[in-house]
Coordinates of C-alpha atoms in Angstrom, one line a residue:
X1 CA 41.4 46.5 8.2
X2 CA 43.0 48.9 10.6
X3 CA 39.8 50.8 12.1
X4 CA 39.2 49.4 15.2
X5 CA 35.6 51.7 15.7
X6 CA 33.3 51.8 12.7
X7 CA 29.1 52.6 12.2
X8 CA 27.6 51.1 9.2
X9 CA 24.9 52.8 8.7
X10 CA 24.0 51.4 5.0
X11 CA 23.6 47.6 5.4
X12 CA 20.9 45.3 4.7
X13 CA 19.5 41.9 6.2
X14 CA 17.3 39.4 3.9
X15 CA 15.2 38.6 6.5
X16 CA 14.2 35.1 7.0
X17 CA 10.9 35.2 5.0
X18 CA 11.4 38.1 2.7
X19 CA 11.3 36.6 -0.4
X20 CA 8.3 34.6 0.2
X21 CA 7.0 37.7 1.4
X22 CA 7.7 39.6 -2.2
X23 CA 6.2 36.8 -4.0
X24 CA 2.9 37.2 -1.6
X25 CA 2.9 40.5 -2.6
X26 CA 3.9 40.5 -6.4
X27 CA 7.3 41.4 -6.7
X28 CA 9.9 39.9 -8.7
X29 CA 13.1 41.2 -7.4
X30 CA 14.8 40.8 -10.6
X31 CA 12.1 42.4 -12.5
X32 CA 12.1 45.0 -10.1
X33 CA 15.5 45.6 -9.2
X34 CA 17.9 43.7 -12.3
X35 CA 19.8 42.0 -9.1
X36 CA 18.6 39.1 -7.3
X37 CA 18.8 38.8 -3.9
X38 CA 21.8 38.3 -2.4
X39 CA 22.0 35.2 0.4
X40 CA 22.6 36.7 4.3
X41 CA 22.6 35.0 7.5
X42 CA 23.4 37.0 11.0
X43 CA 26.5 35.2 11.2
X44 CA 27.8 35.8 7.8
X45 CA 27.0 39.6 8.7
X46 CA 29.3 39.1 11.8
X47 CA 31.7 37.7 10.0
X48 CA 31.7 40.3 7.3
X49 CA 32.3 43.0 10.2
X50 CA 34.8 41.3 11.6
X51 CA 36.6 41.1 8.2
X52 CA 36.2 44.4 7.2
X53 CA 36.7 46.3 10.6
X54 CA 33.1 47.5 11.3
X55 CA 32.2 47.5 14.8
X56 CA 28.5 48.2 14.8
X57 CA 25.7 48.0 11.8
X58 CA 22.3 49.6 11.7
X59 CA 20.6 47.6 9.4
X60 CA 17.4 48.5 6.7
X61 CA 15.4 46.3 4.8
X62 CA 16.6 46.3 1.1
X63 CA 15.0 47.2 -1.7
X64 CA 12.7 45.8 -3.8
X65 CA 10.5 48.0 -1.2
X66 CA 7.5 46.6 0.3
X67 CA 4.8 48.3 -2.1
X68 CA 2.3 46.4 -4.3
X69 CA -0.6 49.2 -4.1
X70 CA -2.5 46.9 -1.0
X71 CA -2.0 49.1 1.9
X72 CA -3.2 46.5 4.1
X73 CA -0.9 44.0 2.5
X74 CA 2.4 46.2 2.9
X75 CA 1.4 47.3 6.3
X76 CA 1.6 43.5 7.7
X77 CA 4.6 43.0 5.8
X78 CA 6.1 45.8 7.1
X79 CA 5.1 44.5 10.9
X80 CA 6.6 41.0 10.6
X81 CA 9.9 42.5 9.0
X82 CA 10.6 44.4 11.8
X83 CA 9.8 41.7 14.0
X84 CA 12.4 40.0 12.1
X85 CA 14.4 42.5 12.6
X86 CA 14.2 43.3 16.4
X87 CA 14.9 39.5 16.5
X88 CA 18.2 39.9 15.2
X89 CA 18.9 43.2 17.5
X90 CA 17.9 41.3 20.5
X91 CA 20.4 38.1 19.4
X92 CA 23.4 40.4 19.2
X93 CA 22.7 44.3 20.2
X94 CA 26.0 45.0 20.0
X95 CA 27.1 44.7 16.6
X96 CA 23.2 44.9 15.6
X97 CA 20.5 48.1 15.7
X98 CA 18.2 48.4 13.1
X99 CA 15.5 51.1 11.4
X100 CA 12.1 50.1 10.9
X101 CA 10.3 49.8 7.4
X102 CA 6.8 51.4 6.9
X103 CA 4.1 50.7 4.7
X104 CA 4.6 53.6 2.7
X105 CA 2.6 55.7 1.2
X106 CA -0.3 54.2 3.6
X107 CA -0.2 57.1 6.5
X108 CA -2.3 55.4 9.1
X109 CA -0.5 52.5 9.0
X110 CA 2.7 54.0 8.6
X111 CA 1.5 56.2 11.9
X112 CA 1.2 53.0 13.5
X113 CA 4.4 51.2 12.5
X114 CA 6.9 54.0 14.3
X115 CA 4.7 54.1 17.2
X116 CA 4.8 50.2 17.7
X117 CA 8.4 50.0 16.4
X118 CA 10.0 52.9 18.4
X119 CA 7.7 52.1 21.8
X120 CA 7.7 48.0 21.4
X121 CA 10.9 46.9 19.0
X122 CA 13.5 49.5 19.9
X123 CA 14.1 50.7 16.9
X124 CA 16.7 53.6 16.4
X125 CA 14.9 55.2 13.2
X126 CA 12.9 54.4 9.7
X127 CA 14.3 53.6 6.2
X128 CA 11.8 55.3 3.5
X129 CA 12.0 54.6 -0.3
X130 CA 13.1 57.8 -2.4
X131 CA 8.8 57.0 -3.7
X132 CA 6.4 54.8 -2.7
X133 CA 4.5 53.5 -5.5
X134 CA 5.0 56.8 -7.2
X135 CA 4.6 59.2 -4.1
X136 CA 8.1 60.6 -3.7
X137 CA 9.2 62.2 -0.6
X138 CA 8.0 65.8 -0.1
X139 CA 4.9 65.0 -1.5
X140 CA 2.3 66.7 0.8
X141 CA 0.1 63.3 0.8
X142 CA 3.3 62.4 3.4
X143 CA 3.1 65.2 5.5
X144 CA 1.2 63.8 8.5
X145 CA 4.4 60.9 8.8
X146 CA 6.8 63.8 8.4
X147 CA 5.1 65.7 11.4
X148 CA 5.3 62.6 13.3
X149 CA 8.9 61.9 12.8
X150 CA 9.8 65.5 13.3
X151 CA 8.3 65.0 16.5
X152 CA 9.8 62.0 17.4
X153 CA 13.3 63.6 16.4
X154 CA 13.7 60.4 14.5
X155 CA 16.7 59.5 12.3
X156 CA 15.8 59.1 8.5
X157 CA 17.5 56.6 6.1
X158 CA 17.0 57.1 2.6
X159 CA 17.2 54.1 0.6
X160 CA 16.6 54.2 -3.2
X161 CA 13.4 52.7 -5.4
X162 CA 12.7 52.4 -9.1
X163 CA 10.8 55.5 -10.4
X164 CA 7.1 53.5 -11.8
X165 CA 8.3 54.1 -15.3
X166 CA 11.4 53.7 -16.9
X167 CA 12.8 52.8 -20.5
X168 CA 13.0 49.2 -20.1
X169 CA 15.8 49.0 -23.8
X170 CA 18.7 50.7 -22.5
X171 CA 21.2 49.8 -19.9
X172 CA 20.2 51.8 -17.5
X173 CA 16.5 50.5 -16.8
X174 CA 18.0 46.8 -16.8
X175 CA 19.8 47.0 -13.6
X176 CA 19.0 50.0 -11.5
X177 CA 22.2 50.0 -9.7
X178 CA 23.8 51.3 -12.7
X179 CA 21.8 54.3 -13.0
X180 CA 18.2 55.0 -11.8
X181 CA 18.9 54.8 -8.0
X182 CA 21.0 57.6 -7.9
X183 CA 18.5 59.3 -10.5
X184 CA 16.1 58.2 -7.8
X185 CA 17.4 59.7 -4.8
X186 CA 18.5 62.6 -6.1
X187 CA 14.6 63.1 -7.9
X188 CA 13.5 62.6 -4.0
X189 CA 15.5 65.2 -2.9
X190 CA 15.4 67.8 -4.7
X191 CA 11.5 67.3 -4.3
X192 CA 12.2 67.8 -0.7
X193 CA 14.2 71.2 -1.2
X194 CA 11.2 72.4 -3.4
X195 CA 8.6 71.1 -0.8
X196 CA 11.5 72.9 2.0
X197 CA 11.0 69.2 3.9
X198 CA 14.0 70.0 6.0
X199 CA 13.3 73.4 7.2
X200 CA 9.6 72.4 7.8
X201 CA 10.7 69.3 10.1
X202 CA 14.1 70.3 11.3
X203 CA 13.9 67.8 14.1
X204 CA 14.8 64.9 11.5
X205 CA 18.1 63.4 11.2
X206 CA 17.9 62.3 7.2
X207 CA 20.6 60.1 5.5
X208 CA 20.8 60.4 2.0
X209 CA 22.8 57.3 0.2
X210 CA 25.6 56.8 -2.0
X211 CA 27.7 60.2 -1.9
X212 CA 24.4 61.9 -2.2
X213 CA 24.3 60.3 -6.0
X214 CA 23.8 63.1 -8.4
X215 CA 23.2 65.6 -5.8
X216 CA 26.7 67.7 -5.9
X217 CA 26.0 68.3 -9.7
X218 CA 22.1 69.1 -9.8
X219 CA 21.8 71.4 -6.6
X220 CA 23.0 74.6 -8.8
X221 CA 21.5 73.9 -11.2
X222 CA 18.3 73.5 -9.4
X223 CA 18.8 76.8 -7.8
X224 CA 19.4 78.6 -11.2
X225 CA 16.5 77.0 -12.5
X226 CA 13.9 77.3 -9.1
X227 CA 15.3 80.9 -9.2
X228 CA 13.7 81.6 -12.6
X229 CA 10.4 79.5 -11.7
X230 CA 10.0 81.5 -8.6
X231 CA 10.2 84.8 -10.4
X232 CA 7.8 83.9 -13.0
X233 CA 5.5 82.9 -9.7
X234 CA 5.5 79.1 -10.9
X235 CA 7.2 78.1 -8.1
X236 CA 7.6 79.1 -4.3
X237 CA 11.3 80.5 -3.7
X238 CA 13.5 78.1 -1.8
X239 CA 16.1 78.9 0.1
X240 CA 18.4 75.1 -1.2
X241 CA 21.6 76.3 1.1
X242 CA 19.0 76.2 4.0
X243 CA 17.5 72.8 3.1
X244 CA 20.6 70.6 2.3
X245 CA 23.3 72.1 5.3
X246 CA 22.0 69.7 7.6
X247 CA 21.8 66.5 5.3
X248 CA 24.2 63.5 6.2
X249 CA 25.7 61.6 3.3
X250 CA 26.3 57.8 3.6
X251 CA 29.5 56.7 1.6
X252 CA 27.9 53.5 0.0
X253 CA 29.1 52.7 -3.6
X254 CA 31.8 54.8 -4.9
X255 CA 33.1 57.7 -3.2
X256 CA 36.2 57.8 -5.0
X257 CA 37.6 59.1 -7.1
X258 CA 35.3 61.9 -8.0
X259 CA 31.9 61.9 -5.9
X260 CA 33.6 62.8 -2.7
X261 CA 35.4 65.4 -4.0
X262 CA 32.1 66.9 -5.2
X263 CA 30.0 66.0 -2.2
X264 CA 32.6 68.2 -0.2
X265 CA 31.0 70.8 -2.4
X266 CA 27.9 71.3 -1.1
X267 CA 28.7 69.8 2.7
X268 CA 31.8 69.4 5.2
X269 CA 33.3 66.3 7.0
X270 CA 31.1 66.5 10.0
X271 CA 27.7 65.1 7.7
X272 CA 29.3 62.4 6.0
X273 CA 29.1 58.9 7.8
X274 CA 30.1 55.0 6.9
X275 CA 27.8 53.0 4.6
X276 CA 29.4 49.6 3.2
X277 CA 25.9 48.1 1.0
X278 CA 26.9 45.0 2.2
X279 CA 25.6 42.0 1.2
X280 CA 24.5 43.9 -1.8
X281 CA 28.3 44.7 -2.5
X282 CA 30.5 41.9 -2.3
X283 CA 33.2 41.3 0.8
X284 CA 36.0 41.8 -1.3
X285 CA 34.9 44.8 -2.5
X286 CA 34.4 46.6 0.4
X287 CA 37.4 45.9 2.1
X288 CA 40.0 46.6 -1.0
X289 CA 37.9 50.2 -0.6
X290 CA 37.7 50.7 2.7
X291 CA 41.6 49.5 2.7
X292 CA 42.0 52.5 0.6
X293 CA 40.4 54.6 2.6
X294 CA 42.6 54.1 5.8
X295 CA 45.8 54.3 3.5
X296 CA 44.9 57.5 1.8
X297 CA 46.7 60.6 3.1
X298 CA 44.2 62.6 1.7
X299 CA 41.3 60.2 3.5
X300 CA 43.6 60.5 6.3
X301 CA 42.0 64.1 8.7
X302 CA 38.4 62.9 8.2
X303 CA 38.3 59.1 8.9
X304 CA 37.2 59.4 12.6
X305 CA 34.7 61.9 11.9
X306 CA 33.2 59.6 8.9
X307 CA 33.6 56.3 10.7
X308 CA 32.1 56.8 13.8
X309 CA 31.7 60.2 15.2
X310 CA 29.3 61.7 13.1
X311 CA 27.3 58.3 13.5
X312 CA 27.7 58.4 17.0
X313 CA 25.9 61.8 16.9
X314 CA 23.3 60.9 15.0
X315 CA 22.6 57.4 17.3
X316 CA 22.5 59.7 20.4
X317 CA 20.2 62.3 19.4

């Protein structure tokens, strides 16, 4: 690669102990996800960098997501995942920071987790599921951990979770990479426009994944639609310009040759940052894109900003 400065900010560890901890808590990764999960090792991370040209990763705990309905349950896993992770932060903090998991949606020990993980571990922000369980972000039963990240001025990575019920005969709810992770996150977000989560808390940094999935294409429409809700009073007018002009877009998956484009739409250069999915995404894969990238005249005006200054920001807040 010919970057010699680059910010992952959409890359995942298996931690030592995460699949055992699934199984403790119910969850089948294939059954959850349609993907098993992929083998990782710090030093195969390294080495992936060093391959592809990444100079520092901020890693998040990869879906399946840490629910099983046990609050108590997730809240413990949650604690000796970020132990897991700090470990690997402290081994080598400079290719290595990492955002804490919570227990969501179990408040008080979510409350608890970014106090010990911010104050004890050193964490640099929290990875939420697009729903927890059901409970999708801008859901008011969240609102006391979105007063407590606003106030911390924490950065927000959104990662994406299976919706509880899917149709389980079509492509699509086989292997959620396909389809209903994008479907996911975009179903978070717009619930956060409608709830008006980013005006409400404007002291979070959120990351939305993957090109901002189906975002580009639903946002007019959801401002055509919540127009005519709010006039028939069935909805609270929303001002969606307001709530998605601060938003930073991770370029995970497939940016080219059409999501970019769109994303460009509805945001500028200065709120899209790197994201490679690695291990999730193979080596190859990765590279042959991110090769692209750095050989693209039309790539060519925006590369700094996406691969590390527009991270950098967001890191130093």
């Amino acid at each position: 690669m010919n970057s010699e400065k680059c910010i992952d900010l959409h890359a995942h560890p298996i931690p030592e102990g995460f699949a055992e901890e699934l199984k403790n808590l119910g969850i089948d990764p294939i059954e959850e996800d349609g993907f098993p999960l992929p083998k990782w090792s710090l030093e195969a991370h390294r080495e992936f960098m060093q391959e592809a040209g990444i100079s520092h990763t901020v890693l998040t705990l990869p879906t399946p997501h840490i629910l099983n309905g046990d609050d108590q349950k997730a809240y413990e896993t949650a604690v000796r995942m970020n132990d897991r992770m700090a470990s690997y932060v402290k081994e080598d903090p400079e290719h290595f920071s990492f955002c804490a998991c919570l227990p969501l949606p179990y408040a008080e020990g979510s409350l608890k987790e970014i106090k010990r993980a911010f104050d004890e571990l050193g964490c640099v922000g929290v990875k939420v599921p697009t729903n927890a369980n059901g409970i999708y972000l801008g859901d008011p039963l969240l609102d006391s951990i979105m007063e407590e990240m606003n106030r911390r001025k924490l950065l927000c990575i959104i990662h994406p979770c299976r919706a509880r019920q899917i149709p389980r005969n079509v492509i699509t709810g086989k292997v959620m990479a396909v389809y209903e992770y994008p479907a996911d996150t975009t179903r978070a977000v717009l619930n956060m426009i409608a709830n008006r989560i980013m005006t409400r808390y404007p002291d979070i940094t959120w990351v939305i994944p993957h090109t901002g999935s189906f975002l580009a294409y639903e946002l007019q429409r959801f401002k055509g639609v919540s127009g005519i809700l709010a006039s028939l009073k069935m909805m609270d007018q929303v001002d969606a310009e307001a709530e998605v002009k601060n938003l930073y877009f991770d370029i995970a998956g497939d940016p080219e040759p059409n999501a970019l484009e769109m994303l460009l739409k509805i945001t500028d250069q200065d709120h899209i940052v790197y994201g490679s999915d690695w291990p999730h995404s193979p080596a190859k894969v990765i590279c042959a894109k991110k090769n692209h990238f750095e050989n693209n005249p039309a790539w060519a005006g925006m590369l700094d900003r996406i691969y590390f200054e527009n991270a950098e920001r967001i890191l130093k807040r």
